[in-house]
């Protein structure tokens, strides 16, 4: 999706009304560090550091609709337990979400607790009751759907099989007369009737049809089987790194490949895709653009920790980055740097930082940067602006402007991010990055390294990289001008 189309779509989405009906969950993430094995049993001991609580399931769909600028009415079930109060508090904290939750004393509020260390889930503990709503509870769900659906552009059914999406609720949703998009974990797609779109992922499609879904040919065969087994107008299957495939009844199957992205955490990426697709279709967007929008949004979501939401500005940034060369994508602002470092650190990666003018890149620079990268998992390079280079080196410098120097640095495999700065020292970048290791050349002593005391203060270290004799930018300039270096 090009930037102009994306910006126009985001404008149309602002204030669009969506109804989300489905299985609400509370997602709790407990983060910590594992450094030893329990003496009581062969299990890791997690030293708890922090905890995050957020809406999951249908709640995460609603969060994503609101984050993208829509207004959403969330219909679901909660228990009468402490977790129900947590769910109501989380909804109240989110602008753009109205909660219409029906209490059911006979079930707990669904709670999923994940224990995470080094970016990996160690264990998930579920508190739930997977049984259909019945009696007065089901009747209240149906009445609620009818009451809140006025003015909605689309209804999203988020069916995790926990009991909200009963036959009566499906009938009430279909009777509203607006597009209905279903995200289903069920094996039987027939129960949804003639909805507009059913959106399984590849493994859910395989589960529903009993057919393999690896290749394009296998996906097409499975979609043909799925359409023969249900009344849906279309089935859209999300295929992770392989993109999205759409089968509209009576039309040829279409494949929409996606750009490869680093996957940090796939939790909730399907919810993001459902929210983006529903909002786009509700705004009257052509299906091709709606799918491109959903792919862009879910691609951003998988680069985040937990059941994350996606903001419009992140989509704009992702669209810009997608049209850049790989090297260009490494040149970032200080804010982008801190965002990237937060993602790296959540994975347990060690961050290094160095800085310099890097005017005429030579063998000495490459050796230096390779050594710096060997001391960390990700290397950030602070790059002096043209003004600050002149302040340090005098008139006539730099030989190469900031853009050229940044592009050459970003093209090196040892460099993960390049962050230009205009100050005389990189101290602000160092404070923002909080690197585990600060690197400077061995022509400095440790007490001369700017920011060294700060880094040591938060438990990091200062490392001095070797200097290759006979290589310097000053000497190179002198040779080019047939002058001896001063």
Short mmCIF file of C-alpha atoms in Angstrom, two decimals:
data_model
loop_
_atom_site.label_atom_id
_atom_site.label_comp_id
_atom_site.label_asym_id
_atom_site.label_seq_id
_atom_site.Cartn_x
_atom_site.Cartn_y
_atom_site.Cartn_z
CA UNK A 1 0.00 0.00 0.00
CA UNK A 2 1.50 3.33 -1.05
CA UNK A 3 1.76 6.16 1.47
CA UNK A 4 -0.88 8.39 -0.16
CA UNK A 5 -3.50 5.62 -0.17
CA UNK A 6 -2.65 4.75 3.44
CA UNK A 7 -3.01 8.33 4.65
CA UNK A 8 -6.36 8.73 2.89
CA UNK A 9 -7.60 5.47 4.42
CA UNK A 10 -6.50 6.43 7.93
CA UNK A 11 -8.43 9.69 7.56
CA UNK A 12 -11.61 7.81 6.56
CA UNK A 13 -11.24 5.38 9.47
CA UNK A 14 -11.24 8.09 12.12
CA UNK A 15 -14.47 7.77 14.10
CA UNK A 16 -15.82 4.78 12.15
CA UNK A 17 -18.09 2.69 14.38
CA UNK A 18 -17.49 -1.05 14.78
CA UNK A 19 -19.22 -3.63 16.96
CA UNK A 20 -16.98 -6.39 18.23
CA UNK A 21 -18.73 -9.47 19.61
CA UNK A 22 -16.79 -12.35 21.08
CA UNK A 23 -14.77 -14.01 23.78
CA UNK A 24 -13.17 -11.39 26.00
CA UNK A 25 -9.96 -12.33 27.83
CA UNK A 26 -7.53 -10.75 30.24
CA UNK A 27 -3.91 -11.32 29.19
CA UNK A 28 -1.32 -11.17 31.95
CA UNK A 29 2.40 -11.23 31.09
CA UNK A 30 4.87 -11.91 33.91
CA UNK A 31 8.42 -10.98 32.86
CA UNK A 32 11.59 -11.98 34.63
CA UNK A 33 15.01 -13.55 34.36
CA UNK A 34 15.95 -17.21 34.65
CA UNK A 35 19.44 -17.77 36.03
CA UNK A 36 19.09 -21.09 37.87
CA UNK A 37 17.21 -24.36 38.09
CA UNK A 38 15.04 -25.14 41.10
CA UNK A 39 16.58 -27.54 43.67
CA UNK A 40 13.08 -28.96 44.20
CA UNK A 41 12.52 -30.12 40.61
CA UNK A 42 14.22 -29.81 37.19
CA UNK A 43 12.41 -26.57 36.37
CA UNK A 44 13.63 -23.00 35.76
CA UNK A 45 13.23 -20.42 38.52
CA UNK A 46 11.84 -17.13 37.21
CA UNK A 47 12.92 -14.05 39.16
CA UNK A 48 9.88 -11.82 38.59
CA UNK A 49 10.74 -8.29 37.43
CA UNK A 50 7.54 -6.78 36.07
CA UNK A 51 4.00 -7.56 34.99
CA UNK A 52 1.75 -6.29 32.20
CA UNK A 53 -2.02 -6.77 32.03
CA UNK A 54 -4.07 -6.06 28.92
CA UNK A 55 -7.29 -7.02 27.14
CA UNK A 56 -7.01 -10.13 25.00
CA UNK A 57 -9.22 -12.10 22.61
CA UNK A 58 -12.16 -9.97 21.48
CA UNK A 59 -10.81 -7.29 23.81
CA UNK A 60 -7.60 -7.14 21.82
CA UNK A 61 -9.58 -6.76 18.59
CA UNK A 62 -11.39 -3.81 20.21
CA UNK A 63 -8.09 -2.32 21.40
CA UNK A 64 -6.76 -2.44 17.85
CA UNK A 65 -9.89 -0.86 16.37
CA UNK A 66 -9.60 2.00 18.86
CA UNK A 67 -5.85 2.40 18.31
CA UNK A 68 -6.43 2.74 14.55
CA UNK A 69 -8.92 5.56 15.15
CA UNK A 70 -12.25 3.73 15.19
CA UNK A 71 -14.98 3.69 17.84
CA UNK A 72 -15.89 0.21 19.04
CA UNK A 73 -18.69 -1.30 21.08
CA UNK A 74 -17.36 -4.46 22.76
CA UNK A 75 -19.92 -7.17 23.58
CA UNK A 76 -18.86 -10.20 25.62
CA UNK A 77 -19.05 -12.14 28.85
CA UNK A 78 -17.27 -11.72 32.17
CA UNK A 79 -17.56 -13.56 35.45
CA UNK A 80 -18.24 -12.03 38.86
CA UNK A 81 -14.65 -12.52 40.02
CA UNK A 82 -11.72 -10.10 40.61
CA UNK A 83 -10.65 -10.58 36.97
CA UNK A 84 -13.98 -9.11 35.85
CA UNK A 85 -13.10 -5.88 37.68
CA UNK A 86 -9.70 -5.96 35.93
CA UNK A 87 -11.42 -6.29 32.55
CA UNK A 88 -13.77 -3.39 33.27
CA UNK A 89 -10.87 -1.23 34.45
CA UNK A 90 -8.87 -1.99 31.30
CA UNK A 91 -11.83 -1.05 29.10
CA UNK A 92 -12.37 2.15 31.04
CA UNK A 93 -8.73 3.11 30.48
CA UNK A 94 -9.04 2.89 26.69
CA UNK A 95 -10.38 5.81 24.66
CA UNK A 96 -12.66 4.70 21.85
CA UNK A 97 -13.96 1.50 23.53
CA UNK A 98 -17.37 1.13 25.13
CA UNK A 99 -17.84 -2.06 27.09
CA UNK A 100 -21.20 -3.86 27.02
CA UNK A 101 -20.25 -6.90 29.08
CA UNK A 102 -22.77 -9.40 30.40
CA UNK A 103 -21.91 -10.94 33.78
CA UNK A 104 -22.24 -14.70 34.19
CA UNK A 105 -21.84 -15.99 37.74
CA UNK A 106 -21.38 -19.55 36.47
CA UNK A 107 -18.10 -18.89 34.66
CA UNK A 108 -14.78 -17.19 35.41
CA UNK A 109 -13.53 -14.24 33.43
CA UNK A 110 -11.08 -15.83 31.00
CA UNK A 111 -7.52 -15.15 32.19
CA UNK A 112 -4.35 -16.20 30.38
CA UNK A 113 -1.11 -15.76 32.30
CA UNK A 114 2.16 -16.05 30.40
CA UNK A 115 5.58 -16.28 32.04
CA UNK A 116 8.31 -14.79 29.85
CA UNK A 117 12.10 -14.68 30.07
CA UNK A 118 14.55 -13.51 27.42
CA UNK A 119 11.71 -12.91 24.97
CA UNK A 120 10.53 -16.55 25.22
CA UNK A 121 7.37 -17.85 26.87
CA UNK A 122 8.19 -20.45 29.52
CA UNK A 123 4.65 -21.34 30.52
CA UNK A 124 1.04 -20.27 30.00
CA UNK A 125 -1.64 -20.82 32.65
CA UNK A 126 -5.30 -20.52 31.58
CA UNK A 127 -8.32 -19.86 33.78
CA UNK A 128 -11.46 -20.36 31.68
CA UNK A 129 -14.71 -22.22 31.12
CA UNK A 130 -15.40 -23.20 27.50
CA UNK A 131 -19.15 -23.65 27.51
CA UNK A 132 -21.90 -21.92 25.47
CA UNK A 133 -23.90 -19.14 27.03
CA UNK A 134 -27.45 -20.28 27.79
CA UNK A 135 -30.69 -19.06 29.30
CA UNK A 136 -30.93 -15.48 30.47
CA UNK A 137 -27.22 -14.84 29.85
CA UNK A 138 -27.59 -15.70 26.16
CA UNK A 139 -30.77 -13.61 25.90
CA UNK A 140 -28.93 -10.60 27.37
CA UNK A 141 -26.14 -11.05 24.83
CA UNK A 142 -28.66 -11.05 21.98
CA UNK A 143 -30.44 -7.95 23.33
CA UNK A 144 -27.12 -6.18 23.77
CA UNK A 145 -26.06 -6.87 20.17
CA UNK A 146 -29.34 -5.42 18.88
CA UNK A 147 -29.06 -2.33 21.10
CA UNK A 148 -25.48 -1.37 20.25
CA UNK A 149 -25.45 -2.18 16.51
CA UNK A 150 -27.13 1.05 15.35
CA UNK A 151 -24.75 3.10 13.20
CA UNK A 152 -22.12 0.38 12.96
CA UNK A 153 -20.24 -0.02 9.68
CA UNK A 154 -19.33 -3.64 10.37
CA UNK A 155 -19.56 -6.33 13.03
CA UNK A 156 -16.54 -8.41 13.97
CA UNK A 157 -17.14 -11.85 15.48
CA UNK A 158 -14.15 -13.02 17.50
CA UNK A 159 -14.91 -16.67 18.23
CA UNK A 160 -12.35 -18.40 20.46
CA UNK A 161 -14.86 -21.11 21.40
CA UNK A 162 -15.37 -19.91 24.99
CA UNK A 163 -19.14 -19.56 24.70
CA UNK A 164 -20.16 -16.06 23.56
CA UNK A 165 -20.73 -16.84 19.88
CA UNK A 166 -23.80 -19.05 20.10
CA UNK A 167 -26.26 -19.72 17.26
CA UNK A 168 -28.66 -17.13 18.68
CA UNK A 169 -25.91 -14.50 18.88
CA UNK A 170 -24.84 -15.26 15.31
CA UNK A 171 -28.44 -14.85 14.12
CA UNK A 172 -28.70 -11.49 15.93
CA UNK A 173 -25.46 -10.31 14.35
CA UNK A 174 -26.48 -11.31 10.83
CA UNK A 175 -29.88 -9.63 11.26
CA UNK A 176 -28.23 -6.20 11.68
CA UNK A 177 -27.58 -6.02 7.93
CA UNK A 178 -23.98 -4.74 7.91
CA UNK A 179 -20.83 -6.59 6.82
CA UNK A 180 -19.95 -9.41 9.22
CA UNK A 181 -16.35 -10.68 9.48
CA UNK A 182 -15.65 -13.79 11.54
CA UNK A 183 -12.35 -14.79 13.11
CA UNK A 184 -13.03 -18.39 14.04
CA UNK A 185 -11.18 -21.12 15.92
CA UNK A 186 -14.10 -23.50 15.26
CA UNK A 187 -13.93 -26.50 12.95
CA UNK A 188 -17.45 -25.95 11.61
CA UNK A 189 -17.71 -22.81 9.45
CA UNK A 190 -21.29 -23.69 8.41
CA UNK A 191 -22.71 -22.44 11.72
CA UNK A 192 -21.97 -18.79 10.80
CA UNK A 193 -24.32 -18.79 7.79
CA UNK A 194 -23.91 -16.36 4.88
CA UNK A 195 -21.50 -13.94 6.58
CA UNK A 196 -19.33 -11.72 4.42
CA UNK A 197 -15.90 -13.04 5.38
CA UNK A 198 -14.52 -15.84 7.53
CA UNK A 199 -10.87 -15.20 8.47
CA UNK A 200 -8.97 -18.29 9.68
CA UNK A 201 -5.21 -18.66 9.69
CA UNK A 202 -3.59 -21.49 7.75
CA UNK A 203 -3.59 -23.98 10.64
CA UNK A 204 -7.24 -23.19 11.46
CA UNK A 205 -8.19 -23.73 7.81
CA UNK A 206 -6.36 -27.07 7.88
CA UNK A 207 -8.25 -27.99 11.08
CA UNK A 208 -11.61 -27.07 9.52
CA UNK A 209 -11.06 -28.99 6.27
CA UNK A 210 -8.67 -31.80 7.20
CA UNK A 211 -6.44 -30.74 4.30
CA UNK A 212 -2.82 -29.49 4.19
CA UNK A 213 -2.31 -25.75 3.78
CA UNK A 214 1.42 -25.30 3.14
CA UNK A 215 1.71 -24.40 -0.55
CA UNK A 216 -0.45 -22.13 -2.70
CA UNK A 217 -1.98 -25.17 -4.43
CA UNK A 218 -2.81 -26.77 -1.07
CA UNK A 219 -4.34 -23.54 0.22
CA UNK A 220 -6.51 -23.25 -2.90
CA UNK A 221 -7.75 -26.82 -2.51
CA UNK A 222 -8.50 -26.28 1.18
CA UNK A 223 -10.37 -23.02 0.44
CA UNK A 224 -12.47 -24.75 -2.22
CA UNK A 225 -13.35 -27.43 0.31
CA UNK A 226 -14.14 -24.83 2.99
CA UNK A 227 -16.46 -22.88 0.68
CA UNK A 228 -18.29 -26.11 -0.16
CA UNK A 229 -18.83 -26.75 3.55
CA UNK A 230 -20.22 -23.33 4.49
CA UNK A 231 -22.32 -20.43 3.21
CA UNK A 232 -19.81 -17.60 3.67
CA UNK A 233 -19.41 -15.20 0.77
CA UNK A 234 -15.62 -15.26 1.11
CA UNK A 235 -12.83 -16.88 3.11
CA UNK A 236 -9.63 -15.00 3.78
CA UNK A 237 -6.73 -17.02 5.19
CA UNK A 238 -3.76 -15.36 6.88
CA UNK A 239 -0.50 -17.24 6.21
CA UNK A 240 2.13 -15.47 8.34
CA UNK A 241 5.22 -14.75 6.20
CA UNK A 242 3.45 -16.08 3.08
CA UNK A 243 0.88 -13.27 3.15
CA UNK A 244 -2.88 -13.60 2.69
CA UNK A 245 -5.02 -15.66 0.31
CA UNK A 246 -8.60 -14.69 -0.55
CA UNK A 247 -11.30 -16.94 -1.98
CA UNK A 248 -14.52 -15.19 -3.00
CA UNK A 249 -17.36 -17.49 -3.97
CA UNK A 250 -17.52 -17.79 -7.77
CA UNK A 251 -14.20 -15.98 -8.36
CA UNK A 252 -10.58 -17.14 -8.84
CA UNK A 253 -8.47 -17.41 -5.68
CA UNK A 254 -6.11 -14.46 -5.17
CA UNK A 255 -2.78 -14.50 -3.32
CA UNK A 256 -1.38 -11.38 -1.63
CA UNK A 257 2.30 -11.87 -0.73
CA UNK A 258 3.81 -9.82 2.08
CA UNK A 259 7.25 -8.41 2.79
CA UNK A 260 9.38 -10.40 5.22
CA UNK A 261 9.48 -8.88 8.72
CA UNK A 262 11.25 -9.89 11.90
CA UNK A 263 8.73 -11.74 14.08
CA UNK A 264 9.13 -10.96 17.76
CA UNK A 265 5.79 -12.13 19.14
CA UNK A 266 2.86 -13.37 17.05
CA UNK A 267 0.41 -13.15 19.99
CA UNK A 268 -2.66 -11.26 18.82
CA UNK A 269 -1.47 -10.60 15.24
CA UNK A 270 -4.69 -12.20 13.96
CA UNK A 271 -6.70 -9.81 16.15
CA UNK A 272 -4.83 -6.88 14.61
CA UNK A 273 -5.53 -8.15 11.10
CA UNK A 274 -9.24 -8.61 11.92
CA UNK A 275 -9.53 -5.08 13.34
CA UNK A 276 -7.76 -3.48 10.39
CA UNK A 277 -9.71 -5.48 7.81
CA UNK A 278 -13.05 -4.74 9.47
CA UNK A 279 -12.38 -1.03 9.80
CA UNK A 280 -11.23 -0.74 6.19
CA UNK A 281 -14.24 -2.61 4.81
CA UNK A 282 -16.58 -0.58 7.04
CA UNK A 283 -15.13 2.57 5.46
CA UNK A 284 -15.98 1.28 1.98
CA UNK A 285 -12.40 0.42 1.05
CA UNK A 286 -11.88 -1.92 -1.95
CA UNK A 287 -11.00 -5.42 -0.78
CA UNK A 288 -7.48 -5.28 -2.25
CA UNK A 289 -6.65 -2.14 -0.25
CA UNK A 290 -8.36 -3.53 2.86
CA UNK A 291 -6.18 -6.65 2.67
CA UNK A 292 -3.02 -4.60 2.12
CA UNK A 293 -3.96 -2.53 5.17
CA UNK A 294 -4.54 -5.65 7.28
CA UNK A 295 -1.18 -7.11 6.21
CA UNK A 296 0.63 -3.88 7.02
CA UNK A 297 -0.99 -3.68 10.46
CA UNK A 298 -0.36 -7.32 11.41
CA UNK A 299 3.22 -7.00 10.14
CA UNK A 300 3.82 -4.19 12.61
CA UNK A 301 2.08 -6.14 15.41
CA UNK A 302 4.38 -9.18 15.17
CA UNK A 303 7.36 -6.93 15.83
CA UNK A 304 5.97 -6.02 19.27
CA UNK A 305 5.81 -7.83 22.58
CA UNK A 306 2.55 -9.36 23.79
CA UNK A 307 -0.93 -8.74 22.44
CA UNK A 308 0.07 -5.36 21.06
CA UNK A 309 -1.92 -2.65 19.31
CA UNK A 310 -0.80 -0.70 16.24
CA UNK A 311 -0.99 3.08 15.89
CA UNK A 312 -1.56 5.05 12.66
CA UNK A 313 1.86 6.71 12.88
CA UNK A 314 3.48 3.26 13.12
CA UNK A 315 1.70 2.21 9.92
CA UNK A 316 2.94 5.33 8.14
CA UNK A 317 6.47 4.62 9.31
CA UNK A 318 6.20 0.97 8.21
CA UNK A 319 4.93 2.05 4.80
CA UNK A 320 7.86 4.42 4.38
CA UNK A 321 10.34 1.76 5.51
CA UNK A 322 8.90 -0.82 3.13
CA UNK A 323 9.86 1.39 0.18
CA UNK A 324 13.40 1.99 1.46
CA UNK A 325 16.53 0.08 0.65
CA UNK A 326 17.66 -2.06 3.62
CA UNK A 327 20.43 0.41 4.45
CA UNK A 328 18.03 3.36 4.51
CA UNK A 329 15.85 1.53 7.02
CA UNK A 330 18.75 1.51 9.51
CA UNK A 331 19.01 5.33 9.61
CA UNK A 332 16.66 6.41 12.40
CA UNK A 333 15.67 9.22 14.74
CA UNK A 334 16.45 9.07 18.48
CA UNK A 335 12.82 8.07 19.17
CA UNK A 336 13.00 5.21 16.67
CA UNK A 337 16.26 4.17 18.30
CA UNK A 338 14.67 3.91 21.74
CA UNK A 339 11.72 1.94 20.31
CA UNK A 340 14.04 -0.53 18.56
CA UNK A 341 16.24 -0.90 21.63
CA UNK A 342 13.17 -1.63 23.77
CA UNK A 343 12.27 -4.48 21.40
CA UNK A 344 15.83 -5.83 21.40
CA UNK A 345 16.06 -5.63 25.17
CA UNK A 346 12.76 -7.47 25.59
CA UNK A 347 14.41 -10.29 23.63
CA UNK A 348 17.34 -10.31 26.05
CA UNK A 349 19.79 -8.82 23.51
CA UNK A 350 22.90 -6.89 24.55
CA UNK A 351 23.09 -3.38 23.08
CA UNK A 352 26.35 -1.61 22.19
CA UNK A 353 26.84 2.06 21.33
CA UNK A 354 29.65 3.94 19.64
CA UNK A 355 29.90 7.27 17.85
CA UNK A 356 32.03 9.29 15.51
CA UNK A 357 32.27 11.41 12.36
CA UNK A 358 33.04 8.53 9.96
CA UNK A 359 33.81 11.01 7.19
CA UNK A 360 35.81 8.95 4.69
CA UNK A 361 35.19 5.32 5.63
CA UNK A 362 38.39 3.26 5.51
CA UNK A 363 39.76 -0.10 6.62
CA UNK A 364 40.41 1.18 10.14
CA UNK A 365 36.74 2.12 10.57
CA UNK A 366 35.53 -1.27 9.30
CA UNK A 367 37.87 -3.16 11.65
CA UNK A 368 36.81 -0.95 14.55
CA UNK A 369 33.07 -1.47 13.91
CA UNK A 370 33.45 -5.21 13.46
CA UNK A 371 35.24 -5.44 16.80
CA UNK A 372 32.59 -3.29 18.46
CA UNK A 373 29.83 -5.56 17.11
CA UNK A 374 31.62 -8.63 18.50
CA UNK A 375 31.03 -7.26 22.02
CA UNK A 376 27.24 -6.92 21.67
CA UNK A 377 24.18 -8.38 19.93
CA UNK A 378 23.12 -5.08 18.35
CA UNK A 379 25.33 -2.07 17.57
CA UNK A 380 24.04 1.52 17.47
CA UNK A 381 26.27 4.17 15.88
CA UNK A 382 25.77 7.84 16.79
CA UNK A 383 26.81 9.93 13.78
CA UNK A 384 27.91 13.57 14.08
CA UNK A 385 25.95 16.06 11.96
CA UNK A 386 27.78 18.20 9.41
CA UNK A 387 27.72 21.14 11.83
CA UNK A 388 29.18 19.15 14.71
CA UNK A 389 31.88 17.68 12.42
CA UNK A 390 32.93 21.23 11.46
CA UNK A 391 33.02 22.18 15.13
CA UNK A 392 35.32 19.23 15.84
CA UNK A 393 37.47 19.13 12.69
CA UNK A 394 37.36 22.66 11.30
CA UNK A 395 36.28 24.20 7.99
CA UNK A 396 36.41 21.95 4.96
CA UNK A 397 35.05 19.02 6.91
CA UNK A 398 33.18 16.85 6.49
CA UNK A 399 34.24 15.78 3.02
CA UNK A 400 31.05 13.72 2.72
CA UNK A 401 27.72 15.11 3.91
CA UNK A 402 25.56 13.54 6.61
CA UNK A 403 23.30 11.62 4.22
CA UNK A 404 26.24 10.06 2.40
CA UNK A 405 28.09 9.13 5.59
CA UNK A 406 24.94 7.64 7.13
CA UNK A 407 24.19 5.51 4.05
CA UNK A 408 27.71 4.09 3.88
CA UNK A 409 27.66 3.21 7.59
CA UNK A 410 24.19 1.66 7.34
CA UNK A 411 25.41 -0.55 4.51
CA UNK A 412 27.84 -2.34 6.84
CA UNK A 413 26.68 -5.63 8.32
CA UNK A 414 28.24 -4.78 11.70
CA UNK A 415 25.97 -1.74 12.10
CA UNK A 416 22.35 -2.20 13.19
CA UNK A 417 21.24 1.44 13.57
CA UNK A 418 22.69 4.82 12.59
CA UNK A 419 21.43 7.79 14.63
CA UNK A 420 22.52 11.30 13.54
CA UNK A 421 22.99 13.89 16.30
CA UNK A 422 23.75 17.62 16.19
CA UNK A 423 25.11 18.20 19.69
CA UNK A 424 28.84 18.47 20.35
CA UNK A 425 28.76 15.17 22.29
CA UNK A 426 26.52 12.07 22.06
CA UNK A 427 25.60 12.18 25.75
CA UNK A 428 21.83 12.58 25.09
CA UNK A 429 21.82 9.55 22.79
CA UNK A 430 23.75 7.50 25.32
CA UNK A 431 21.25 8.43 28.05
CA UNK A 432 18.35 7.46 25.76
CA UNK A 433 19.94 4.21 24.58
CA UNK A 434 21.30 3.05 27.97
CA UNK A 435 23.69 0.60 26.27
CA UNK A 436 25.17 -2.38 28.06
CA UNK A 437 28.50 -1.64 26.41
CA UNK A 438 29.94 1.71 25.31
CA UNK A 439 32.73 1.45 22.72
CA UNK A 440 35.41 3.96 21.77
CA UNK A 441 38.82 3.70 20.12
CA UNK A 442 41.93 2.68 22.05
CA UNK A 443 43.41 6.15 21.40
CA UNK A 444 41.15 7.20 24.31
CA UNK A 445 41.46 6.16 27.93
CA UNK A 446 38.35 4.96 29.76
CA UNK A 447 38.07 8.16 31.80
CA UNK A 448 38.04 10.20 28.56
CA UNK A 449 35.07 8.38 27.02
CA UNK A 450 31.97 10.60 27.03
CA UNK A 451 29.17 8.85 28.93
CA UNK A 452 31.47 6.19 30.39
CA UNK A 453 30.57 7.02 34.01
CA UNK A 454 26.85 6.87 33.16
CA UNK A 455 27.12 3.47 31.50
CA UNK A 456 29.13 2.03 34.37
CA UNK A 457 26.60 3.53 36.78
CA UNK A 458 23.75 1.41 35.39
CA UNK A 459 25.87 -1.74 35.29
CA UNK A 460 27.31 -1.49 31.77
CA UNK A 461 30.91 -1.44 30.67
CA UNK A 462 33.28 0.63 28.55
CA UNK A 463 35.36 -1.18 25.92
CA UNK A 464 38.24 0.26 23.87
CA UNK A 465 38.57 -1.07 20.32
CA UNK A 466 41.94 -1.43 18.65
CA UNK A 467 43.09 1.16 16.13
CA UNK A 468 44.61 -0.03 12.82
CA UNK A 469 47.88 1.83 12.33
CA UNK A 470 48.28 3.87 9.16
CA UNK A 471 44.60 4.55 8.56
CA UNK A 472 42.87 7.85 9.36
CA UNK A 473 40.55 10.26 7.58
CA UNK A 474 42.97 13.15 8.16
CA UNK A 475 45.79 11.19 6.51
CA UNK A 476 43.55 10.21 3.60
CA UNK A 477 42.59 13.84 2.99
CA UNK A 478 46.23 14.87 3.16
CA UNK A 479 47.20 12.28 0.57
CA UNK A 480 44.38 13.40 -1.73
CA UNK A 481 45.52 17.02 -1.49
CA UNK A 482 49.24 16.05 -1.66
CA UNK A 483 49.86 17.55 1.76
CA UNK A 484 51.39 16.02 4.85
CA UNK A 485 48.94 15.54 7.68
CA UNK A 486 49.28 17.96 10.56
#
